[in-house]
C-alpha cells in the first residue's frame, strides 16, 4: 500500500500546520490507517486565471483557487478570500478547517475555501465587480447549491456575493440564491448573517467567562483585526458590557485603558476604510496588543499570528480564536503547557458564520424566511450544544480543548466516509 506523505501541491507552513493538527487528532482517537489519508487530503481543487479589464483599458490577469476538501457529508461550504498573500496551500488548509468546523457543529456540509491573489483595496469598484464576476464564471462548472456553496471571507463581502449570485443566476436563467451565502437580504440573504461570526464569538466568550466565574462587565478585551469578524466581535462584547481596551487592523493598533469607543471606531472605519490615524486611543504595536494584559484576547485576522515567540508572553485569560488558524502548532503546545489560558479553538469559536450561512441556505431552498431573533436563537442553541460536546470530550479523554474539538469534527467526517464505503 503506498502512502502519500506530503502534497507538493499544497505544501506550505499553513497547510503543514493543518496536517499536523489532523495527525495529532487522528492519533489521539486511533483513527484507522485505512481511513486517514482519505479523510485528510482535499478531495479536489481548481486553479483559474482571471483576466480583468482595468479602468485604464489595460488587462491584468489574477490567479484564483477553490479547494473542496470533503463532499462526503453534503455540499462543501466555505468562504472566498481576496488577499494579496493567498496561496493554494493556505486555501487547502482553510478548506480542511471548514470540514472539521461544519462537522463539529453538526452541519450537513463538507469543507471548502476559495481565494484570489489580489488586494481588493487596490481595485476600483468596477474592477472589483469584474474580478468577482469572472471568478464566479470560472467556478460555475465546479460548484452548485448541492455541490459547493461559497460565502464571504477576508476581503469579500455582501456586495461581492450579490455580483456572484447575479453571474450564476444569469447562467442558469433564474435567480439561484442558494448558490452563495452572505448575500444582501434583497437577494435572499439571511437576517443576522453579517454579524453572525462576531456574535457567535462574543456569545461563546460570555459562556466561558461564566465558567470561569468572571463577570462580563469586569472583562477586558483586546482584538486583533477590525474587519467583519473583529469589528462585530468588538461590537457584541461591548454590547454585553465588556471593556474593549485594544483594537487593530493591518494599518495600526490602539489601546485605551478606559475602553475604546467602539461605535466611534466603526464610524471611523466606515469613512476611512482603515484604523490608521484613529484618535480613540494610544497607538501601540501589534505585538503589544497581542501580549497585553487582558481577560480576552481575540485574534480576528490572519493565520499563524500567535507564534512560539509570542506564546510565552501572552497575558490573557481566554484566547478566543475568531480567525482561522491563528495559533501555530508550537505556540499551541506552549500555551497548553502553561495551563493558565483557556483556548476557544477556531473551529468552535468562529463557527457562528457558517452556522448562519447554513440557515441562509435552508431559507433559500425553502423560500421561507426567518426573523432575526429566530436566527440568533437557533445560532446560540447550536453553539451551546457544540460547546457542551467539546467540554464533554475534553473531560472524558483529558484532551486540550482544541484536540477535543478537532477529534469530534474529524471522527464524524471519517465515520461518514466509512459508512459510504469506497467507490467503485
Ligand atoms: N468564511 C467563513 C469561515 O471561515 C464563513 C464560511 C461560510 O459561511 O460558508 O467560517
Short mmCIF file of C-alpha atoms and ligand atoms in Angstrom, two decimals:
data_model
loop_
_atom_site.label_atom_id
_atom_site.label_comp_id
_atom_site.label_asym_id
_atom_site.label_seq_id
_atom_site.Cartn_x
_atom_site.Cartn_y
_atom_site.Cartn_z
CA UNK A 1 0.00 0.00 0.00
CA UNK A 2 1.52 3.32 -1.00
CA UNK A 3 1.14 6.20 1.42
CA UNK A 4 1.02 9.86 0.44
CA UNK A 5 3.46 11.60 2.77
CA UNK A 6 3.45 15.15 1.55
CA UNK A 7 1.49 17.05 -1.05
CA UNK A 8 3.81 19.12 -3.25
CA UNK A 9 0.76 21.00 -4.50
CA UNK A 10 -0.38 22.32 -1.13
CA UNK A 11 2.91 22.30 0.76
CA UNK A 12 3.25 25.46 2.85
CA UNK A 13 3.60 26.38 6.54
CA UNK A 14 -0.12 26.74 7.00
CA UNK A 15 -1.03 23.50 5.21
CA UNK A 16 1.58 21.60 7.20
CA UNK A 17 0.10 23.13 10.35
CA UNK A 18 -3.40 21.88 9.43
CA UNK A 19 -1.94 18.44 8.61
CA UNK A 20 -0.12 18.27 11.94
CA UNK A 21 -3.33 19.10 13.76
CA UNK A 22 -5.07 16.34 11.82
CA UNK A 23 -2.31 13.81 12.56
CA UNK A 24 -2.40 14.58 16.28
CA UNK A 25 -6.17 14.25 16.40
CA UNK A 26 -6.13 11.06 14.33
CA UNK A 27 -3.52 9.55 16.68
CA UNK A 28 -5.48 10.63 19.75
CA UNK A 29 -8.58 8.71 18.62
CA UNK A 30 -6.68 5.87 16.92
CA UNK A 31 -8.28 6.62 13.60
CA UNK A 32 -7.72 3.50 11.47
CA UNK A 33 -4.90 3.94 8.95
CA UNK A 34 -7.16 2.89 6.10
CA UNK A 35 -9.41 5.93 6.57
CA UNK A 36 -6.77 8.53 7.48
CA UNK A 37 -5.47 9.76 4.15
CA UNK A 38 -8.94 9.71 2.66
CA UNK A 39 -10.19 11.95 5.44
CA UNK A 40 -7.17 14.21 5.49
CA UNK A 41 -6.42 15.20 1.89
CA UNK A 42 -8.57 17.67 -0.04
CA UNK A 43 -10.90 15.97 -2.48
CA UNK A 44 -10.30 18.32 -5.42
CA UNK A 45 -9.18 21.79 -6.38
CA UNK A 46 -9.50 24.26 -9.19
CA UNK A 47 -6.97 26.92 -10.19
CA UNK A 48 -8.08 29.67 -12.53
CA UNK A 49 -6.62 32.64 -14.40
CA UNK A 50 -8.83 35.69 -14.25
CA UNK A 51 -8.15 38.33 -16.91
CA UNK A 52 -9.75 41.66 -15.96
CA UNK A 53 -10.04 44.82 -17.99
CA UNK A 54 -8.75 47.69 -15.86
CA UNK A 55 -10.36 51.13 -15.83
CA UNK A 56 -7.43 52.49 -17.88
CA UNK A 57 -8.08 49.93 -20.65
CA UNK A 58 -5.17 47.61 -19.76
CA UNK A 59 -5.67 43.96 -18.78
CA UNK A 60 -4.43 42.26 -15.59
CA UNK A 61 -4.60 38.50 -15.06
CA UNK A 62 -5.28 37.45 -11.46
CA UNK A 63 -4.95 33.92 -10.11
CA UNK A 64 -7.68 32.24 -8.10
CA UNK A 65 -8.39 28.88 -6.46
CA UNK A 66 -11.18 26.81 -4.99
CA UNK A 67 -10.40 23.77 -2.87
CA UNK A 68 -13.15 21.31 -1.94
CA UNK A 69 -11.84 19.30 0.95
CA UNK A 70 -14.73 16.98 1.68
CA UNK A 71 -18.02 16.25 -0.07
CA UNK A 72 -18.96 13.07 1.78
CA UNK A 73 -21.30 14.73 4.26
CA UNK A 74 -23.10 17.15 1.92
CA UNK A 75 -22.19 20.09 -0.30
CA UNK A 76 -18.88 21.64 0.57
CA UNK A 77 -19.07 25.04 2.25
CA UNK A 78 -16.66 27.87 2.85
CA UNK A 79 -15.75 31.42 2.07
CA UNK A 80 -13.80 33.16 -0.68
CA UNK A 81 -10.79 35.20 0.35
CA UNK A 82 -9.44 38.16 -1.63
CA UNK A 83 -5.97 38.84 -0.26
CA UNK A 84 -2.53 39.51 -1.79
CA UNK A 85 -0.90 36.63 0.11
CA UNK A 86 -3.39 33.89 -0.81
CA UNK A 87 -1.73 30.60 -1.79
CA UNK A 88 -3.28 27.32 -2.80
CA UNK A 89 -1.78 25.73 0.32
CA UNK A 90 -3.48 28.30 2.54
CA UNK A 91 -6.79 27.78 0.76
CA UNK A 92 -6.44 24.00 1.22
CA UNK A 93 -5.72 24.39 4.95
CA UNK A 94 -8.71 26.70 5.36
CA UNK A 95 -10.88 24.18 3.44
CA UNK A 96 -9.73 21.41 5.79
CA UNK A 97 -10.65 23.51 8.84
CA UNK A 98 -14.09 24.17 7.30
CA UNK A 99 -14.65 20.39 7.16
CA UNK A 100 -13.91 19.93 10.86
CA UNK A 101 -15.87 23.07 11.78
CA UNK A 102 -19.04 22.07 9.91
CA UNK A 103 -18.80 18.55 11.24
CA UNK A 104 -18.18 19.67 14.83
CA UNK A 105 -21.26 21.88 14.96
CA UNK A 106 -23.38 19.31 13.12
CA UNK A 107 -23.99 20.97 9.76
CA UNK A 108 -24.68 18.71 6.75
CA UNK A 109 -21.71 20.13 4.85
CA UNK A 110 -18.17 19.32 3.89
CA UNK A 111 -15.48 21.98 3.87
CA UNK A 112 -14.21 24.19 1.05
CA UNK A 113 -12.45 27.51 0.59
CA UNK A 114 -11.65 29.83 -2.28
CA UNK A 115 -9.15 32.58 -2.79
CA UNK A 116 -7.91 35.14 -5.28
CA UNK A 117 -4.45 36.70 -5.09
CA UNK A 118 -5.43 40.35 -5.03
CA UNK A 119 -5.51 43.36 -2.76
CA UNK A 120 -9.15 44.41 -3.19
CA UNK A 121 -8.33 47.90 -1.88
CA UNK A 122 -6.17 48.46 -4.95
CA UNK A 123 -9.11 47.91 -7.32
CA UNK A 124 -11.85 50.36 -8.23
CA UNK A 125 -15.40 49.24 -7.53
CA UNK A 126 -15.89 48.43 -11.22
CA UNK A 127 -12.69 46.40 -11.36
CA UNK A 128 -13.71 44.54 -8.21
CA UNK A 129 -17.06 43.72 -9.80
CA UNK A 130 -15.40 42.42 -12.97
CA UNK A 131 -12.99 40.27 -10.93
CA UNK A 132 -15.76 38.86 -8.71
CA UNK A 133 -17.95 38.02 -11.69
CA UNK A 134 -15.07 36.48 -13.63
CA UNK A 135 -14.10 34.30 -10.68
CA UNK A 136 -17.69 33.08 -10.29
CA UNK A 137 -17.90 32.47 -14.06
CA UNK A 138 -14.88 30.16 -13.77
CA UNK A 139 -16.38 28.38 -10.75
CA UNK A 140 -19.72 27.61 -12.45
CA UNK A 141 -18.83 24.09 -13.65
CA UNK A 142 -17.33 23.28 -10.23
CA UNK A 143 -19.97 24.47 -7.75
CA UNK A 144 -23.76 24.42 -7.20
CA UNK A 145 -26.32 24.72 -4.39
CA UNK A 146 -25.94 20.96 -3.77
CA UNK A 147 -22.26 20.71 -4.67
CA UNK A 148 -20.32 23.60 -3.14
CA UNK A 149 -21.69 26.82 -1.67
CA UNK A 150 -19.25 29.75 -1.30
CA UNK A 151 -19.56 32.67 1.14
CA UNK A 152 -17.60 35.75 2.19
CA UNK A 153 -14.22 35.54 3.91
CA UNK A 154 -11.42 38.05 4.36
CA UNK A 155 -11.56 40.77 1.68
CA UNK A 156 -15.00 39.82 0.36
CA UNK A 157 -18.45 40.97 1.46
CA UNK A 158 -22.18 41.06 0.76
CA UNK A 159 -21.83 43.23 -2.31
CA UNK A 160 -19.40 40.77 -3.90
CA UNK A 161 -21.73 37.88 -3.06
CA UNK A 162 -24.52 39.83 -4.80
CA UNK A 163 -22.49 40.06 -8.04
CA UNK A 164 -21.69 36.37 -7.77
CA UNK A 165 -25.37 35.42 -7.35
CA UNK A 166 -26.17 37.52 -10.41
CA UNK A 167 -23.42 35.92 -12.53
CA UNK A 168 -24.51 32.39 -11.61
CA UNK A 169 -28.22 33.23 -11.98
CA UNK A 170 -27.67 34.67 -15.45
CA UNK A 171 -26.02 31.41 -16.39
CA UNK A 172 -28.86 29.16 -15.18
CA UNK A 173 -31.60 31.55 -16.32
CA UNK A 174 -33.30 32.19 -12.99
CA UNK A 175 -32.41 33.58 -9.57
CA UNK A 176 -30.41 30.89 -7.78
CA UNK A 177 -29.99 32.45 -4.37
CA UNK A 178 -28.75 29.23 -2.73
CA UNK A 179 -25.51 29.35 -4.76
CA UNK A 180 -23.73 31.51 -2.18
CA UNK A 181 -24.44 32.68 1.36
CA UNK A 182 -23.65 36.00 2.98
CA UNK A 183 -25.70 37.75 0.26
CA UNK A 184 -27.60 41.03 0.52
CA UNK A 185 -31.01 40.50 2.17
CA UNK A 186 -32.68 41.66 -1.07
CA UNK A 187 -31.28 38.58 -2.87
CA UNK A 188 -32.20 36.06 -0.19
CA UNK A 189 -29.55 36.85 2.40
CA UNK A 190 -30.35 35.95 5.99
CA UNK A 191 -31.12 38.27 8.83
CA UNK A 192 -28.18 38.17 11.21
CA UNK A 193 -25.62 36.74 8.75
CA UNK A 194 -23.46 39.86 8.61
CA UNK A 195 -22.86 39.88 12.36
CA UNK A 196 -23.09 36.10 12.84
CA UNK A 197 -19.39 35.25 13.21
CA UNK A 198 -18.69 38.06 15.68
CA UNK A 199 -21.95 37.46 17.54
CA UNK A 200 -21.01 33.79 17.89
CA UNK A 201 -17.50 34.61 19.13
CA UNK A 202 -18.90 37.05 21.70
CA UNK A 203 -21.61 34.62 22.81
CA UNK A 204 -19.06 31.85 23.42
CA UNK A 205 -16.74 34.26 25.23
CA UNK A 206 -19.56 35.16 27.66
CA UNK A 207 -20.18 31.43 28.26
CA UNK A 208 -16.52 30.73 29.01
CA UNK A 209 -16.31 33.83 31.21
CA UNK A 210 -19.28 32.46 33.15
CA UNK A 211 -17.49 29.10 33.51
CA UNK A 212 -14.51 30.98 34.97
CA UNK A 213 -16.87 32.99 37.19
CA UNK A 214 -15.63 36.26 35.70
CA UNK A 215 -18.45 38.82 35.32
CA UNK A 216 -18.62 40.10 31.71
CA UNK A 217 -18.59 43.66 32.99
CA UNK A 218 -15.21 43.05 34.64
CA UNK A 219 -13.67 41.58 31.47
CA UNK A 220 -11.20 43.48 29.32
CA UNK A 221 -10.79 42.58 25.66
CA UNK A 222 -8.07 43.03 23.03
CA UNK A 223 -8.99 42.31 19.42
CA UNK A 224 -6.54 41.92 16.55
CA UNK A 225 -8.27 42.66 13.23
CA UNK A 226 -11.14 45.04 12.63
CA UNK A 227 -12.71 43.54 9.50
CA UNK A 228 -16.15 41.94 9.59
CA UNK A 229 -15.29 39.42 12.32
CA UNK A 230 -13.13 41.64 14.56
CA UNK A 231 -15.47 44.62 14.43
CA UNK A 232 -18.63 42.57 15.02
CA UNK A 233 -16.92 40.76 17.91
CA UNK A 234 -15.96 44.13 19.40
CA UNK A 235 -19.49 45.50 18.97
CA UNK A 236 -21.12 42.42 20.51
CA UNK A 237 -18.74 42.24 23.51
CA UNK A 238 -19.15 45.97 24.05
CA UNK A 239 -22.91 45.42 24.00
CA UNK A 240 -22.59 42.66 26.62
CA UNK A 241 -20.77 45.18 28.85
CA UNK A 242 -17.16 44.02 28.47
CA UNK A 243 -14.48 46.69 28.11
CA UNK A 244 -12.69 46.56 24.75
CA UNK A 245 -9.31 48.08 25.58
CA UNK A 246 -7.41 47.45 22.34
CA UNK A 247 -8.21 47.07 18.64
CA UNK A 248 -6.09 46.92 15.50
CA UNK A 249 -6.07 46.33 11.79
CA UNK A 250 -3.18 45.90 9.31
CA UNK A 251 -2.51 49.65 9.41
CA UNK A 252 -2.43 50.42 13.16
CA UNK A 253 -3.22 49.26 16.71
CA UNK A 254 -4.75 51.32 19.53
CA UNK A 255 -5.04 50.95 23.28
CA UNK A 256 -7.24 52.76 25.77
CA UNK A 257 -7.34 51.51 29.38
CA UNK A 258 -10.68 53.32 29.83
CA UNK A 259 -12.13 51.37 26.92
CA UNK A 260 -12.30 52.16 23.20
CA UNK A 261 -15.46 53.78 21.94
CA UNK A 262 -16.45 51.00 19.51
CA UNK A 263 -19.23 52.98 17.82
CA UNK A 264 -16.71 55.72 17.09
CA UNK A 265 -14.18 53.19 15.74
CA UNK A 266 -16.82 51.60 13.49
CA UNK A 267 -17.83 55.02 12.20
CA UNK A 268 -14.17 55.92 11.62
CA UNK A 269 -13.55 52.77 9.59
CA UNK A 270 -16.72 53.28 7.58
CA UNK A 271 -15.35 56.58 6.30
CA UNK A 272 -11.60 55.90 6.28
CA UNK A 273 -11.63 52.17 5.43
CA UNK A 274 -8.77 51.56 7.92
CA UNK A 275 -7.95 52.42 11.54
CA UNK A 276 -4.81 54.42 10.69
CA UNK A 277 -4.82 57.81 12.50
CA UNK A 278 -7.85 56.88 14.65
CA UNK A 279 -7.79 59.18 17.67
CA UNK A 280 -9.70 56.98 20.12
CA UNK A 281 -6.65 55.51 21.90
CA UNK A 282 -2.87 55.46 22.18
CA UNK A 283 -1.07 53.91 19.27
CA UNK A 284 0.70 50.64 20.13
CA UNK A 285 2.40 47.88 18.16
CA UNK A 286 0.76 44.68 17.00
CA UNK A 287 2.94 42.73 19.44
CA UNK A 288 1.94 44.98 22.32
CA UNK A 289 -1.71 44.27 21.51
CA UNK A 290 -1.21 40.52 21.38
CA UNK A 291 0.78 40.39 24.62
CA UNK A 292 -1.37 42.88 26.52
CA UNK A 293 -2.75 42.08 29.95
CA UNK A 294 -6.44 41.45 29.30
CA UNK A 295 -9.15 38.95 30.10
CA UNK A 296 -9.87 38.04 26.49
CA UNK A 297 -7.52 38.15 23.52
CA UNK A 298 -9.29 37.64 20.19
CA UNK A 299 -7.08 37.29 17.12
CA UNK A 300 -9.53 38.02 14.29
CA UNK A 301 -7.28 38.38 11.27
CA UNK A 302 -4.82 36.07 9.58
CA UNK A 303 -3.41 32.64 10.41
CA UNK A 304 -0.27 31.98 12.45
CA UNK A 305 -0.08 35.25 14.40
CA UNK A 306 0.39 33.57 17.80
CA UNK A 307 3.93 32.32 17.32
CA UNK A 308 6.21 30.32 19.66
CA UNK A 309 7.99 33.61 20.42
CA UNK A 310 4.76 35.32 21.50
CA UNK A 311 3.08 32.39 23.26
CA UNK A 312 5.12 32.66 26.49
CA UNK A 313 4.36 36.40 26.63
CA UNK A 314 0.56 36.20 26.35
CA UNK A 315 -1.21 37.75 29.34
CA UNK A 316 -4.82 36.88 28.58
CA UNK A 317 -7.09 34.51 30.48
CA UNK A 318 -9.08 33.44 27.39
CA UNK A 319 -7.72 33.12 23.86
CA UNK A 320 -10.77 33.37 21.60
CA UNK A 321 -9.73 32.28 18.11
CA UNK A 322 -12.02 34.41 15.97
CA UNK A 323 -9.68 33.92 12.98
CA UNK A 324 -8.98 30.55 11.37
CA UNK A 325 -5.66 29.03 12.39
CA UNK A 326 -4.24 31.96 14.40
CA UNK A 327 -2.06 29.77 16.67
CA UNK A 328 0.88 27.76 15.30
CA UNK A 329 1.35 24.14 16.43
CA UNK A 330 4.35 25.04 18.55
CA UNK A 331 2.65 28.05 20.13
CA UNK A 332 -0.35 25.85 20.89
CA UNK A 333 1.88 23.41 22.75
CA UNK A 334 3.46 26.23 24.76
CA UNK A 335 0.03 27.58 25.71
CA UNK A 336 -1.15 24.10 26.73
CA UNK A 337 1.94 23.55 28.85
CA UNK A 338 1.44 26.91 30.55
CA UNK A 339 -2.06 25.81 31.51
CA UNK A 340 -3.27 29.27 32.53
CA UNK A 341 -5.08 30.24 29.32
CA UNK A 342 -8.43 28.88 28.18
CA UNK A 343 -8.31 28.48 24.40
CA UNK A 344 -11.59 28.61 22.48
CA UNK A 345 -10.34 26.90 19.31
CA UNK A 346 -11.14 28.42 15.91
CA UNK A 347 -13.37 25.59 14.67
CA UNK A 348 -15.70 26.24 17.60
CA UNK A 349 -15.07 29.93 18.24
CA UNK A 350 -15.82 31.34 14.78
CA UNK A 351 -18.41 28.76 13.70
CA UNK A 352 -21.27 31.27 14.02
CA UNK A 353 -20.63 32.48 10.47
CA UNK A 354 -21.08 29.17 8.76
CA UNK A 355 -23.96 28.22 11.08
CA UNK A 356 -25.96 31.24 9.93
CA UNK A 357 -24.81 30.54 6.37
CA UNK A 358 -26.47 27.16 6.79
CA UNK A 359 -29.67 28.92 7.94
CA UNK A 360 -29.45 31.22 4.93
CA UNK A 361 -29.11 28.27 2.54
CA UNK A 362 -32.05 26.48 4.23
CA UNK A 363 -34.20 29.60 3.87
CA UNK A 364 -33.23 29.85 0.19
CA UNK A 365 -34.05 26.21 -0.53
CA UNK A 366 -37.42 26.53 1.20
CA UNK A 367 -38.18 30.06 0.08
CA UNK A 368 -39.33 30.68 3.62
CA UNK A 369 -37.63 33.43 5.58
CA UNK A 370 -36.98 33.80 9.29
CA UNK A 371 -36.77 36.84 11.54
CA UNK A 372 -33.54 37.98 13.19
CA UNK A 373 -34.49 36.74 16.66
CA UNK A 374 -35.26 33.29 15.30
CA UNK A 375 -31.88 33.20 13.53
CA UNK A 376 -29.94 34.26 16.62
CA UNK A 377 -31.85 31.96 19.00
CA UNK A 378 -31.14 28.99 16.73
CA UNK A 379 -27.49 30.07 16.38
CA UNK A 380 -26.99 30.22 20.15
CA UNK A 381 -28.67 26.83 20.61
CA UNK A 382 -26.21 25.21 18.18
CA UNK A 383 -23.25 26.96 19.82
CA UNK A 384 -24.38 25.76 23.28
CA UNK A 385 -24.64 22.20 22.02
CA UNK A 386 -21.24 22.35 20.31
CA UNK A 387 -19.61 23.84 23.40
CA UNK A 388 -21.14 21.15 25.62
CA UNK A 389 -19.93 18.38 23.32
CA UNK A 390 -16.39 19.84 23.25
CA UNK A 391 -16.32 20.13 27.05
CA UNK A 392 -17.60 16.57 27.43
CA UNK A 393 -14.98 15.20 25.01
CA UNK A 394 -12.30 17.19 26.76
CA UNK A 395 -13.14 15.85 30.20
CA UNK A 396 -13.70 12.30 29.01
CA UNK A 397 -10.31 11.95 27.30
CA UNK A 398 -8.35 14.67 29.15
CA UNK A 399 -7.75 16.42 25.83
CA UNK A 400 -6.94 20.07 25.27
CA UNK A 401 -9.99 21.97 24.07
CA UNK A 402 -8.55 22.13 20.53
CA UNK A 403 -7.91 18.42 20.46
CA UNK A 404 -11.42 17.78 21.77
CA UNK A 405 -12.97 19.94 19.03
CA UNK A 406 -10.81 18.53 16.24
CA UNK A 407 -11.30 14.90 17.24
CA UNK A 408 -15.09 15.37 17.28
CA UNK A 409 -15.06 17.04 13.86
CA UNK A 410 -12.64 14.59 12.28
CA UNK A 411 -14.27 11.45 13.71
CA UNK A 412 -17.65 12.40 12.22
CA UNK A 413 -16.18 13.00 8.76
CA UNK A 414 -14.27 9.71 8.93
CA UNK A 415 -17.40 7.88 10.05
CA UNK A 416 -19.38 9.27 7.11
CA UNK A 417 -16.65 8.16 4.71
CA UNK A 418 -16.55 4.72 6.29
CA UNK A 419 -20.32 4.42 6.03
CA UNK A 420 -20.33 5.39 2.37
CA UNK A 421 -17.62 2.86 1.55
CA UNK A 422 -15.16 3.29 -1.28
CA UNK A 423 -16.48 3.81 -4.79
CA UNK A 424 -16.19 1.90 -7.12
N1 LIG B 1 -15.54 32.29 5.82
C1 LIG B 1 -16.27 31.90 6.98
C2 LIG B 1 -15.50 30.85 7.77
O1 LIG B 1 -14.30 30.78 7.71
C3 LIG B 1 -17.71 31.53 6.68
C4 LIG B 1 -17.91 30.41 5.71
C5 LIG B 1 -19.36 30.22 5.28
O2 LIG B 1 -20.21 30.93 5.77
O3 LIG B 1 -19.59 29.34 4.45
O4 LIG B 1 -16.06 30.11 8.54
#
